[in-house]
CSV table of C-alpha atoms and ligand atoms in Angstrom, one decimal:
chain,number,residue,atom,x,y,z
P,1395,MET,CA,20.7,-15.2,22.9
P,1396,GLY,CA,22.2,-16.8,26.1
P,1397,ASP,CA,20.0,-19.4,27.6
P,1398,TRP,CA,17.0,-18.7,25.4
P,1399,GLY,CA,16.0,-21.0,22.6
P,1400,TRP,CA,13.2,-21.8,20.3
P,1401,CYS,CA,11.2,-24.8,21.5
P,1402,GLY,CA,9.6,-25.9,18.4
P,1403,SER,CA,12.4,-26.8,15.9
P,1404,THR,CA,13.6,-30.2,16.9
P,1405,VAL,CA,10.3,-31.6,18.1
P,1406,LYS,CA,9.5,-34.7,15.9
P,1407,ARG,CA,13.1,-35.8,15.7
P,1408,GLU,CA,13.6,-35.6,19.5
P,1409,ASN,CA,10.4,-37.1,20.5
P,1410,SER,CA,11.2,-40.7,20.2
P,1411,HIS,CA,14.5,-40.1,21.6
P,1412,SER,CA,12.9,-38.6,24.7
P,1413,ARG,CA,10.8,-41.6,25.2
P,1414,ALA,CA,13.8,-43.9,25.0
P,1415,VAL,CA,15.7,-41.8,27.6
P,1416,LEU,CA,12.7,-41.8,29.9
P,1417,GLU,CA,12.3,-45.5,29.6
P,1418,GLU,CA,16.0,-46.0,30.3
P,1419,GLU,CA,15.5,-44.1,33.5
P,1420,GLY,CA,13.3,-47.0,34.6
P,1421,GLY,CA,9.6,-47.5,34.5
P,1422,SER,CA,7.1,-46.8,31.9
P,1423,THR,CA,6.7,-43.3,30.5
P,1424,GLY,CA,3.0,-43.7,30.7
P,1425,LEU,CA,2.8,-42.7,27.0
P,1426,ASN,CA,1.4,-44.5,24.1
P,1427,GLU,CA,1.7,-43.7,20.4
P,1428,ALA,CA,-1.2,-41.3,20.4
P,1429,ASP,CA,0.3,-39.5,23.5
P,1430,SER,CA,3.6,-39.2,21.6
P,1431,GLU,CA,1.8,-37.4,18.7
P,1432,VAL,CA,0.3,-35.0,21.3
P,1433,MET,CA,3.8,-34.4,22.6
P,1434,ALA,CA,5.2,-33.9,19.2
P,1435,ASP,CA,2.5,-31.3,18.6
P,1436,ALA,CA,3.2,-29.8,22.0
P,1437,ARG,CA,6.8,-29.3,20.9
P,1438,PHE,CA,8.2,-31.9,23.2
P,1439,GLY,CA,12.0,-32.1,22.8
P,1440,ASN,CA,14.5,-33.9,25.0
P,1441,GLY,CA,17.3,-31.5,24.1
P,1442,TRP,CA,15.3,-28.7,25.6
P,1443,ILE,CA,14.6,-30.6,28.7
P,1444,LYS,CA,18.2,-31.0,29.2
P,1445,GLN,CA,19.0,-27.4,28.6
P,1446,MET,CA,16.2,-26.3,31.0
P,1447,ALA,CA,17.6,-28.6,33.6
P,1448,GLU,CA,20.9,-26.9,33.2
P,1449,TRP,CA,19.4,-23.5,33.6
P,1450,ARG,CA,18.2,-24.6,37.0
P,1451,GLY,CA,21.7,-25.7,38.0
P,1452,GLU,CA,21.0,-29.5,37.7
P,1453,GLU,CA,23.3,-31.8,35.9
P,1454,GLY,CA,22.0,-33.2,32.7
P,1455,ILE,CA,18.5,-34.5,32.4
P,1456,PRO,CA,16.6,-34.6,35.7
P,1457,LYS,CA,16.8,-38.1,36.9
P,1458,THR,CA,14.2,-37.9,39.6
P,1459,ARG,CA,11.1,-39.6,38.6
P,1460,SER,CA,8.2,-39.0,40.9
P,1461,GLU,CA,8.5,-40.5,44.4
P,1462,ASN,CA,5.8,-43.0,43.6
P,1463,GLY,CA,8.1,-44.4,40.9
P,1464,THR,CA,5.5,-44.4,38.1
P,1465,GLY,CA,7.4,-41.9,36.0
P,1466,VAL,CA,4.2,-40.0,35.4
P,1467,ARG,CA,5.3,-37.0,37.3
P,1468,THR,CA,8.6,-36.8,35.4
P,1469,ILE,CA,6.8,-36.5,32.2
P,1470,SER,CA,4.3,-33.9,33.5
P,1471,GLN,CA,7.2,-31.9,34.9
P,1472,LYS,CA,9.1,-32.1,31.7
P,1473,LEU,CA,6.1,-31.1,29.6
P,1474,ALA,CA,5.5,-28.3,32.0
P,1475,LEU,CA,9.1,-27.3,31.7
P,1476,LEU,CA,8.5,-26.8,28.1
P,1477,GLY,CA,5.6,-24.5,28.8
P,1478,VAL,CA,3.1,-27.0,27.5
P,1479,GLY,CA,1.8,-28.3,30.8
P,1480,HIS,CA,-1.7,-27.2,29.9
P,1481,LEU,CA,-1.7,-29.8,27.2
P,1482,VAL,CA,-0.8,-32.8,29.5
P,1483,GLY,CA,-4.2,-33.2,31.1
P,1484,ASP,CA,-4.0,-36.4,33.3
P,1485,TRP,CA,-0.3,-36.7,33.1
P,1486,SER,CA,0.0,-33.6,35.4
P,1487,ARG,CA,-1.4,-35.7,38.1
P,1488,LYS,CA,0.2,-38.3,40.3
P,1489,ALA,CA,-0.6,-41.9,39.7
P,1490,ASP,CA,-3.3,-41.9,42.4
P,1491,GLY,CA,-5.0,-39.1,40.6
P,1492,SER,CA,-4.1,-36.3,43.1
P,1493,PRO,CA,-2.9,-33.0,41.6
P,1494,GLU,CA,0.7,-32.3,40.9
P,1495,GLU,CA,2.4,-30.8,43.9
P,1496,ASP,CA,5.8,-29.7,42.7
P,1497,LEU,CA,4.6,-26.6,41.0
P,1498,ASP,CA,7.5,-24.4,42.0
P,1499,LEU,CA,9.7,-26.2,39.5
P,1500,LEU,CA,7.0,-25.7,36.8
P,1501,LYS,CA,6.5,-22.0,37.6
P,1502,HIS,CA,10.2,-21.4,37.7
P,1503,THR,CA,10.8,-22.6,34.2
P,1504,GLN,CA,7.6,-21.7,32.4
P,1505,GLY,CA,8.2,-19.5,29.4
P,1506,LYS,CA,12.0,-20.1,29.0
P,1507,CYS,CA,11.4,-21.0,25.4
P,1508,LEU,CA,11.3,-18.2,22.8
P,1509,SER,CA,8.0,-19.5,21.5
P,1510,ASN,CA,6.5,-18.9,24.9
P,1511,LEU,CA,8.4,-15.6,25.3
P,1512,PHE,CA,6.1,-13.9,22.8
P,1513,LEU,CA,2.9,-15.7,24.0
P,1514,LYS,CA,3.4,-15.2,27.7
P,1515,PRO,CA,6.1,-12.5,28.1
P,1516,PRO,CA,7.8,-12.7,31.5
P,1517,ILE,CA,8.6,-9.5,33.2
P,1518,LEU,CA,11.1,-7.7,31.1
P,1519,SER,CA,13.6,-7.3,33.9
P,1520,GLN,CA,13.9,-11.1,34.1
P,1521,MET,CA,15.0,-11.3,30.5
P,1522,PRO,CA,18.6,-11.4,29.5
P,1523,GLY,CA,19.8,-8.0,28.1
P,1524,GLY,CA,19.8,-9.1,24.4
P,1525,ALA,CA,16.4,-10.7,24.5
P,1526,ARG,CA,15.0,-7.6,26.2
P,1527,VAL,CA,16.2,-5.3,23.5
P,1528,LEU,CA,15.0,-7.7,20.8
P,1529,TYR,CA,11.6,-8.0,22.4
P,1530,ILE,CA,11.2,-4.2,22.8
P,1531,ALA,CA,12.4,-3.7,19.2
P,1532,ILE,CA,10.0,-6.3,17.8
P,1533,PHE,CA,7.2,-4.8,19.8
P,1534,VAL,CA,7.8,-1.3,18.6
P,1535,ILE,CA,8.2,-2.3,15.0
P,1536,GLY,CA,5.0,-4.4,15.2
P,1537,VAL,CA,3.1,-1.4,16.5
P,1538,PHE,CA,4.4,0.8,13.6
P,1539,ALA,CA,3.7,-1.9,11.1
P,1540,TRP,CA,0.2,-2.3,12.4
P,1541,TYR,CA,-0.4,1.4,12.3
P,1542,TYR,CA,0.8,1.8,8.7
P,1543,LEU,CA,-1.1,-1.3,7.5
P,1544,GLN,CA,-4.3,0.3,8.9
P,1545,LYS,CA,-3.7,3.6,7.0
P,1546,PRO,CA,-5.2,3.6,3.6
P,1547,SER,CA,-2.6,3.8,0.9
P,1548,GLN,CA,-2.4,7.3,-0.8
P,1549,THR,CA,-0.4,6.1,-3.8
P,1550,ARG,CA,-0.4,3.5,-6.5
P,1551,ALA,CA,2.6,1.9,-8.4
P,1552,LEU,CA,3.0,2.7,-12.1
P,1553,SER,CA,4.2,-0.2,-14.2
P,1554,ASN,CA,7.8,0.9,-13.7
P,1555,GLY,CA,7.3,0.9,-9.9
P,1556,VAL,CA,7.2,4.7,-9.5
P,1557,GLN,CA,4.6,5.6,-6.9
P,1558,ILE,CA,1.9,8.0,-8.0
P,1559,PRO,CA,-0.6,9.7,-5.6
P,1560,LEU,CA,-4.2,8.4,-6.1
P,1561,ILE,CA,-5.5,12.0,-5.8
P,1562,GLY,CA,-3.9,15.0,-7.4
P,1563,PHE,CA,-4.8,18.6,-7.7
P,1564,GLY,CA,-5.9,19.9,-11.1
P,1565,THR,CA,-4.6,23.3,-11.9
P,1566,ALA,CA,-6.4,24.2,-15.2
P,1567,ALA,CA,-8.5,27.3,-15.2
P,1568,LEU,CA,-8.0,28.1,-11.5
P,1569,ARG,CA,-9.3,31.6,-10.6
P,1570,ASN,CA,-6.8,32.0,-7.8
P,1571,PRO,CA,-3.9,29.7,-8.7
P,1572,LYS,CA,-1.4,30.6,-6.1
P,1573,GLU,CA,-4.0,30.6,-3.2
P,1574,SER,CA,-5.7,27.4,-4.3
P,1575,ILE,CA,-2.5,25.5,-5.1
P,1576,SER,CA,-1.1,26.5,-1.6
P,1577,ARG,CA,-4.3,25.4,0.0
P,1578,ALA,CA,-4.1,22.0,-1.8
P,1579,LEU,CA,-0.5,21.4,-0.6
P,1580,GLU,CA,-1.6,22.3,2.9
P,1581,SER,CA,-4.5,19.9,2.7
P,1582,GLY,CA,-2.2,17.1,1.8
P,1583,TYR,CA,-2.2,16.9,-2.0
P,1584,ARG,CA,1.1,15.5,-3.3
P,1585,LEU,CA,0.4,15.5,-7.1
P,1586,LEU,CA,0.0,18.7,-9.1
P,1587,ASP,CA,-1.3,18.4,-12.6
P,1588,THR,CA,-0.3,21.2,-15.0
P,1589,ALA,CA,0.6,21.6,-18.6
P,1590,SER,CA,2.8,23.8,-20.8
P,1591,ASP,CA,1.7,27.4,-21.0
P,1592,THR,CA,1.5,27.2,-24.8
P,1593,GLY,CA,-2.3,26.9,-24.7
P,1594,PRO,CA,-4.8,29.1,-22.8
P,1595,TRP,CA,-6.0,26.6,-20.3
P,1596,TYR,CA,-3.0,26.5,-17.9
P,1597,ARG,CA,-0.9,29.4,-16.6
P,1598,THR,CA,0.2,27.5,-13.6
P,1599,GLU,CA,3.7,26.1,-14.3
P,1600,SER,CA,5.5,29.3,-13.0
P,1601,VAL,CA,3.2,29.6,-10.0
P,1602,ILE,CA,4.0,26.0,-9.1
P,1603,GLY,CA,7.7,26.5,-9.6
P,1604,GLU,CA,7.6,29.4,-7.2
P,1605,LEU,CA,5.6,27.5,-4.6
P,1606,LEU,CA,7.7,24.4,-4.7
P,1607,ALA,CA,11.1,26.1,-4.6
P,1608,ASN,CA,11.9,24.4,-1.2
P,1609,ARG,CA,9.9,21.2,-1.5
P,1610,ARG,CA,10.1,20.0,-5.0
P,1611,GLN,CA,10.9,16.4,-4.1
P,1612,LYS,CA,7.8,16.1,-1.9
P,1613,VAL,CA,5.4,16.7,-4.8
P,1614,PHE,CA,4.7,14.5,-7.9
P,1615,LEU,CA,4.7,16.9,-10.8
P,1616,THR,CA,2.8,16.2,-14.1
P,1617,SER,CA,3.1,18.4,-17.1
P,1618,LYS,CA,2.0,18.1,-20.7
P,1619,VAL,CA,3.2,18.9,-24.2
P,1620,HIS,CA,0.8,21.0,-26.1
P,1621,PRO,CA,-0.3,19.5,-29.5
P,1622,GLN,CA,1.2,22.4,-31.3
P,1623,ASP,CA,4.6,21.3,-30.0
P,1624,LEU,CA,4.5,17.8,-31.3
P,1625,GLY,CA,7.7,17.0,-33.2
P,1626,ALA,CA,11.4,16.0,-32.6
P,1627,VAL,CA,12.6,19.6,-31.9
P,1628,ALA,CA,9.5,21.3,-30.6
P,1629,THR,CA,8.7,18.6,-28.0
P,1630,LEU,CA,12.2,18.8,-26.5
P,1631,HIS,CA,11.9,22.5,-26.5
P,1632,SER,CA,8.5,22.3,-24.8
P,1633,PHE,CA,9.9,20.0,-22.1
P,1634,GLU,CA,12.9,22.2,-21.4
P,1635,LYS,CA,10.6,25.2,-21.0
P,1636,SER,CA,8.4,23.3,-18.6
P,1637,LEU,CA,11.4,22.4,-16.5
P,1638,LYS,CA,12.5,26.1,-16.5
P,1639,ASN,CA,9.0,27.3,-15.5
P,1640,LEU,CA,8.7,24.7,-12.8
P,1641,ARG,CA,12.2,25.4,-11.5
P,1642,THR,CA,13.2,21.8,-11.6
P,1643,ASP,CA,15.6,19.5,-13.5
P,1644,TYR,CA,13.1,16.5,-13.7
P,1645,LEU,CA,9.4,15.8,-14.1
P,1646,ASP,CA,7.6,12.9,-12.4
P,1647,MET,CA,5.3,12.6,-15.4
P,1648,LEU,CA,5.2,14.1,-18.9
P,1649,LEU,CA,2.1,13.5,-21.1
P,1650,LEU,CA,1.4,14.3,-24.7
P,1651,HIS,CA,-1.7,16.5,-24.2
P,1652,TYR,CA,-3.5,15.5,-27.4
P,1653,PRO,CA,-2.5,13.3,-30.3
P,1654,ARG,CA,-3.0,16.2,-32.7
P,1655,CYS,CA,-4.3,19.7,-33.1
P,1656,TRP,CA,-8.0,20.1,-33.6
P,1657,GLY,CA,-10.5,22.9,-33.6
P,1658,ASP,CA,-8.7,26.2,-32.9
P,1659,MET,CA,-6.4,24.9,-30.2
P,1660,CYS,CA,-3.2,25.5,-32.2
P,1661,SER,CA,-2.0,28.8,-33.5
P,1662,ARG,CA,0.3,27.0,-36.1
P,1663,PRO,CA,0.6,23.5,-37.4
P,1664,SER,CA,2.7,21.1,-35.4
P,1665,GLU,CA,6.2,20.2,-36.7
P,1666,GLY,CA,5.7,16.4,-36.4
P,1667,THR,CA,3.3,13.7,-35.2
P,1668,TRP,CA,2.7,12.3,-31.8
P,1669,LYS,CA,5.0,9.4,-32.7
P,1670,ASP,CA,7.9,11.9,-33.2
P,1671,ALA,CA,7.0,13.5,-29.9
P,1672,TRP,CA,6.8,10.1,-28.1
P,1673,LYS,CA,10.3,9.3,-29.2
P,1674,VAL,CA,11.5,12.5,-27.4
P,1675,LEU,CA,9.6,11.4,-24.3
P,1676,GLU,CA,11.2,7.9,-24.4
P,1677,ARG,CA,14.7,9.4,-24.8
P,1678,GLU,CA,14.3,11.8,-21.9
P,1679,TYR,CA,12.8,9.0,-19.8
P,1680,LYS,CA,15.8,6.8,-20.5
P,1681,LYS,CA,18.1,9.6,-19.5
P,1682,GLY,CA,16.2,9.9,-16.1
P,1683,ARG,CA,14.9,13.4,-16.7
P,1684,ILE,CA,11.3,12.1,-16.6
P,1685,ARG,CA,10.3,9.4,-14.2
P,1686,ALA,CA,7.2,8.2,-16.1
P,1687,ILE,CA,5.6,9.1,-19.5
P,1688,GLY,CA,2.1,8.9,-20.9
P,1689,VAL,CA,-0.5,10.6,-23.1
P,1690,SER,CA,-3.9,12.3,-22.8
P,1691,ASN,CA,-7.0,12.3,-24.9
P,1692,PHE,CA,-5.9,9.2,-26.9
P,1693,ASN,CA,-8.8,7.0,-27.9
P,1694,VAL,CA,-8.9,3.2,-27.7
P,1695,TRP,CA,-7.4,2.8,-31.2
P,1696,GLU,CA,-4.6,5.4,-30.7
P,1697,MET,CA,-3.8,3.8,-27.3
P,1698,ASP,CA,-3.7,0.4,-28.9
P,1699,GLU,CA,-1.3,1.6,-31.6
P,1700,LEU,CA,0.9,3.4,-29.1
P,1701,ILE,CA,1.2,0.4,-26.9
P,1702,SER,CA,2.1,-2.0,-29.7
P,1703,TRP,CA,4.5,0.5,-31.3
P,1704,ALA,CA,6.3,2.1,-28.5
P,1705,SER,CA,9.7,0.9,-27.1
P,1706,VAL,CA,8.8,2.4,-23.7
P,1707,LYS,CA,5.2,1.5,-23.1
P,1708,PRO,CA,3.1,4.4,-21.7
P,1709,HIS,CA,2.7,4.4,-17.9
P,1710,LEU,CA,-0.5,6.4,-17.7
P,1711,VAL,CA,-3.3,7.9,-19.8
P,1712,GLN,CA,-5.2,10.9,-18.6
P,1713,THR,CA,-8.7,11.0,-20.1
P,1714,HIS,CA,-12.1,12.3,-19.5
P,1715,VAL,CA,-14.0,10.1,-17.0
P,1716,HIS,CA,-17.2,11.3,-15.3
P,1717,LEU,CA,-20.4,9.7,-14.1
P,1718,PHE,CA,-21.9,10.5,-17.5
P,1719,HIS,CA,-18.9,9.5,-19.5
P,1720,GLN,CA,-17.5,6.1,-18.5
P,1721,PRO,CA,-15.0,4.8,-21.2
P,1722,TRP,CA,-14.6,1.3,-19.9
P,1723,ASP,CA,-13.3,0.0,-23.2
P,1724,LEU,CA,-10.3,2.3,-22.8
P,1725,VAL,CA,-9.9,1.6,-19.1
P,1726,ASP,CA,-10.0,-2.2,-19.8
P,1727,LEU,CA,-7.4,-2.0,-22.6
P,1728,CYS,CA,-5.1,0.1,-20.4
P,1729,ARG,CA,-5.6,-2.3,-17.5
P,1730,LYS,CA,-4.7,-5.3,-19.8
P,1731,HIS,CA,-1.3,-3.6,-20.6
P,1732,GLY,CA,-0.5,-2.2,-17.2
P,1733,VAL,CA,-1.3,1.4,-18.1
P,1734,LEU,CA,-2.9,3.4,-15.3
P,1735,VAL,CA,-5.9,5.6,-16.1
P,1736,GLN,CA,-6.3,9.1,-14.6
P,1737,ALA,CA,-9.6,11.0,-14.9
P,1738,TYR,CA,-10.0,14.6,-15.6
P,1739,SER,CA,-13.1,16.8,-15.4
P,1740,SER,CA,-14.7,14.2,-13.2
P,1741,LEU,CA,-16.6,16.8,-11.2
P,1742,GLN,CA,-18.1,18.7,-14.1
P,1743,ASP,CA,-21.8,19.2,-14.4
P,1744,TYR,CA,-22.2,19.3,-10.7
P,1745,ASN,CA,-25.9,20.4,-10.9
P,1746,ARG,CA,-26.8,17.5,-13.2
P,1747,VAL,CA,-25.0,15.0,-11.1
P,1748,MET,CA,-26.9,16.3,-8.0
P,1749,ASN,CA,-30.1,15.1,-9.7
P,1750,VAL,CA,-28.9,11.5,-10.1
P,1751,SER,CA,-30.7,9.5,-7.3
P,1752,ALA,CA,-28.2,6.6,-7.3
P,1753,VAL,CA,-25.3,8.8,-6.3
P,1754,VAL,CA,-27.3,11.1,-4.0
P,1755,ASP,CA,-28.7,8.1,-2.1
P,1756,ILE,CA,-25.3,6.6,-1.6
P,1757,ALA,CA,-23.9,10.0,-0.4
P,1758,SER,CA,-26.7,10.5,2.2
P,1759,LYS,CA,-26.5,6.8,3.3
P,1760,ARG,CA,-22.8,7.1,3.9
P,1761,GLY,CA,-22.7,10.7,5.2
P,1762,LYS,CA,-20.5,11.9,2.3
P,1763,THR,CA,-20.9,14.6,-0.3
P,1764,VAL,CA,-21.9,13.8,-3.9
P,1765,PRO,CA,-18.4,14.9,-5.3
P,1766,GLN,CA,-16.8,12.5,-2.7
P,1767,ILE,CA,-18.9,9.6,-4.0
P,1768,VAL,CA,-18.1,10.4,-7.6
P,1769,LEU,CA,-14.3,10.5,-6.8
P,1770,ARG,CA,-14.5,7.4,-4.7
P,1771,PHE,CA,-16.4,5.6,-7.5
P,1772,LEU,CA,-13.6,6.3,-9.9
P,1773,LEU,CA,-10.9,5.2,-7.4
P,1774,ASP,CA,-12.8,2.0,-6.7
P,1775,ASN,CA,-12.6,1.4,-10.5
P,1776,ASP,CA,-8.8,1.8,-10.3
P,1777,VAL,CA,-9.0,5.2,-12.0
P,1778,LEU,CA,-6.9,8.0,-10.4
P,1779,VAL,CA,-8.3,11.5,-10.1
P,1780,VAL,CA,-7.2,15.2,-10.2
P,1781,PRO,CA,-10.1,17.3,-9.0
P,1782,ARG,CA,-9.8,21.1,-9.3
P,1783,SER,CA,-11.3,23.8,-7.0
P,1784,ASP,CA,-10.8,27.3,-5.8
P,1785,ASN,CA,-12.9,26.7,-2.8
P,1786,VAL,CA,-11.1,25.8,0.4
P,1787,THR,CA,-13.9,23.5,1.7
P,1788,HIS,CA,-14.1,21.7,-1.6
P,1789,ILE,CA,-10.3,21.3,-1.8
P,1790,THR,CA,-10.3,19.5,1.6
P,1791,GLU,CA,-13.5,17.6,0.9
P,1792,ASN,CA,-12.2,16.2,-2.4
P,1793,PHE,CA,-9.0,14.9,-0.8
P,1794,ASN,CA,-10.8,13.1,2.1
P,1795,VAL,CA,-12.0,10.1,0.1
P,1796,LEU,CA,-9.4,7.6,1.1
P,1797,ASP,CA,-10.9,6.4,4.3
P,1798,PHE,CA,-13.8,4.5,2.8
P,1799,ARG,CA,-14.7,2.2,-0.2
P,1800,LEU,CA,-18.0,1.7,-2.0
P,1801,SER,CA,-19.5,-1.8,-2.0
P,1802,GLU,CA,-19.6,-3.8,-5.2
P,1803,ASP,CA,-23.4,-3.1,-5.4
P,1804,GLU,CA,-22.8,0.6,-5.1
P,1805,VAL,CA,-20.1,0.6,-7.8
P,1806,ALA,CA,-22.4,-1.4,-10.1
P,1807,SER,CA,-25.3,1.0,-9.6
P,1808,LEU,CA,-23.1,4.0,-10.5
P,1809,ARG,CA,-21.7,2.2,-13.6
P,1810,ASN,CA,-25.3,2.0,-14.9
P,1811,VAL,CA,-26.0,5.7,-14.5
P,1812,VAL,CA,-27.5,7.0,-17.7
P,1813,PRO,CA,-27.0,10.8,-18.4
J,2557,NAP,N1,-5.7,16.4,-20.2
J,2557,NAP,C1,-6.7,17.1,-20.5
J,2557,NAP,O1,-7.0,17.4,-21.6
J,2557,NAP,C2,-7.4,17.8,-19.3
J,2557,NAP,C3,-8.6,18.4,-19.6
J,2557,NAP,C4,-9.3,19.0,-18.6
J,2557,NAP,C5,-8.8,19.0,-17.3
J,2557,NAP,N2,-7.6,18.4,-17.0
J,2557,NAP,C6,-7.0,18.3,-15.7
J,2557,NAP,O2,-8.0,17.9,-14.8
J,2557,NAP,C7,-8.2,18.8,-13.8
J,2557,NAP,C8,-9.7,18.7,-13.3
J,2557,NAP,O3,-10.6,18.9,-14.3
J,2557,NAP,P1,-11.5,20.3,-14.4
J,2557,NAP,O4,-10.6,21.4,-14.3
J,2557,NAP,O5,-12.3,20.1,-15.6
J,2557,NAP,O6,-12.3,20.3,-13.1
J,2557,NAP,P2,-13.2,19.3,-12.2
J,2557,NAP,O7,-12.4,18.8,-11.2
J,2557,NAP,O8,-14.0,18.3,-13.1
J,2557,NAP,O9,-14.3,20.2,-11.7
J,2557,NAP,C9,-14.1,21.5,-11.2
J,2557,NAP,C10,-15.4,22.2,-10.9
J,2557,NAP,O10,-16.1,21.4,-9.9
J,2557,NAP,C11,-16.3,22.3,-8.8
J,2557,NAP,N3,-16.0,21.5,-7.6
J,2557,NAP,C12,-14.9,20.9,-7.3
J,2557,NAP,N4,-15.0,20.3,-6.1
J,2557,NAP,C13,-16.3,20.5,-5.7
J,2557,NAP,C14,-17.0,20.1,-4.6
J,2557,NAP,N5,-16.4,19.3,-3.7
J,2557,NAP,N6,-18.3,20.4,-4.5
J,2557,NAP,C15,-18.9,21.2,-5.4
J,2557,NAP,N7,-18.2,21.6,-6.5
J,2557,NAP,C16,-16.9,21.3,-6.6
J,2557,NAP,C17,-15.3,23.5,-9.0
J,2557,NAP,O11,-15.9,24.6,-8.4
J,2557,NAP,P3,-15.2,25.4,-7.2
J,2557,NAP,O12,-13.9,25.9,-7.6
J,2557,NAP,O13,-16.2,26.4,-6.8
J,2557,NAP,O14,-15.0,24.3,-6.1
J,2557,NAP,C18,-15.3,23.6,-10.5
J,2557,NAP,O15,-16.3,24.4,-11.0
J,2557,NAP,C19,-7.9,20.1,-14.4
J,2557,NAP,O16,-7.7,21.1,-13.5
J,2557,NAP,C20,-6.7,19.7,-15.2
J,2557,NAP,O17,-5.6,19.6,-14.3
J,2557,NAP,C21,-6.9,17.8,-18.1
């Protein structure tokens, strides 16, 4: 750092010493105890005076007290040398009250401390090489840091530290999977939500595998094990098949789609239970083949049981959350245990939602669309979203909800919506 130093470090310790030295020089310092405190605050340090004198080619501490012999000018000079001349008030005047004349000395040495360097940067060319590089580096890093801090975060950390995008793209029941998923990726979505092709709802794993051939690592991939495939062997088989379809050797998230078969969703009974399947997920997670694991469509009791029983706690639960279906008991339980909640089917019943004055009013007041307010409402409740659309405008619109937040009152009014 050459001649440059930080002025504030030795202040208090040096202050009394400075007074003693000045008094040795003959004459009063013109300082009382209160003044000393000011000087301490002003980062007055004798060591630095000495160093500054040396910069100017003088030997040791400047001995010249002012011509009138009061010592007042010496002090004002020295304070000004430290770049704190503005704090000295009357001291920067001669004893007869006339203004300080020897300003050249003060100007010459102002800003030689690092503390002043950042507050009053001298012309870059006057800085020593090392300090110049440091100054520019800090400035550039500061600008980038400021820029990134201003940008709303697009991800959230799961309990294991893995970052998951706040908004994903739902791929169930797409009419034009390839076009819509491509559009979503172009619009900025970095999470694709799919599921094994065992059931009729998703036929998108292979499409996604094809689309992500060259950019797998840029996208957070979630897939799910169909309830028909619950069991020690069947679940592993389902996982392997998903990897193959998706043309990858790992998943970012694997969920058990349902805790069991119900209705006509399964064409045969499952081999085992969700607990058998969960053990497979835990094992593959520990091997590093899945970065995070979770479940879907588990109710509060099932979730409670899973959390207390599992050796790897679930990282996420995907469940139905909508303006007309707000399962806060489940959300609160998950929050208590560090499990993130991700909403599905949150844009269903669009026509009915369009009749809810609370949401329509907020949308018109904020210049947003109703789906944007619904998605933002969920995000403001720490619930992640995976909207689905085949419409280019909707795909973009649904993603553009990160640059605003709802007020507490707005959130409260939407929490009270009655279907
Ligand atoms: N784990 C589970 O059991 C489960 C169950 C269901 C869904 N999911 C996941 O969650 C995803 C989303 O749920 P979802 O498929 O039920 O769909 P959704 O996101 O709730 O809603 C999709 C419907 O909303 C319309 N829409 C979307 N954006 C719109 C906008 N900005 N303005 C007006 N209309 C809009 C779509 O029509 P357009 O195409 O015309 O835009 C479509 O009809 C699924 O794709 C799937 O990945 C999981």
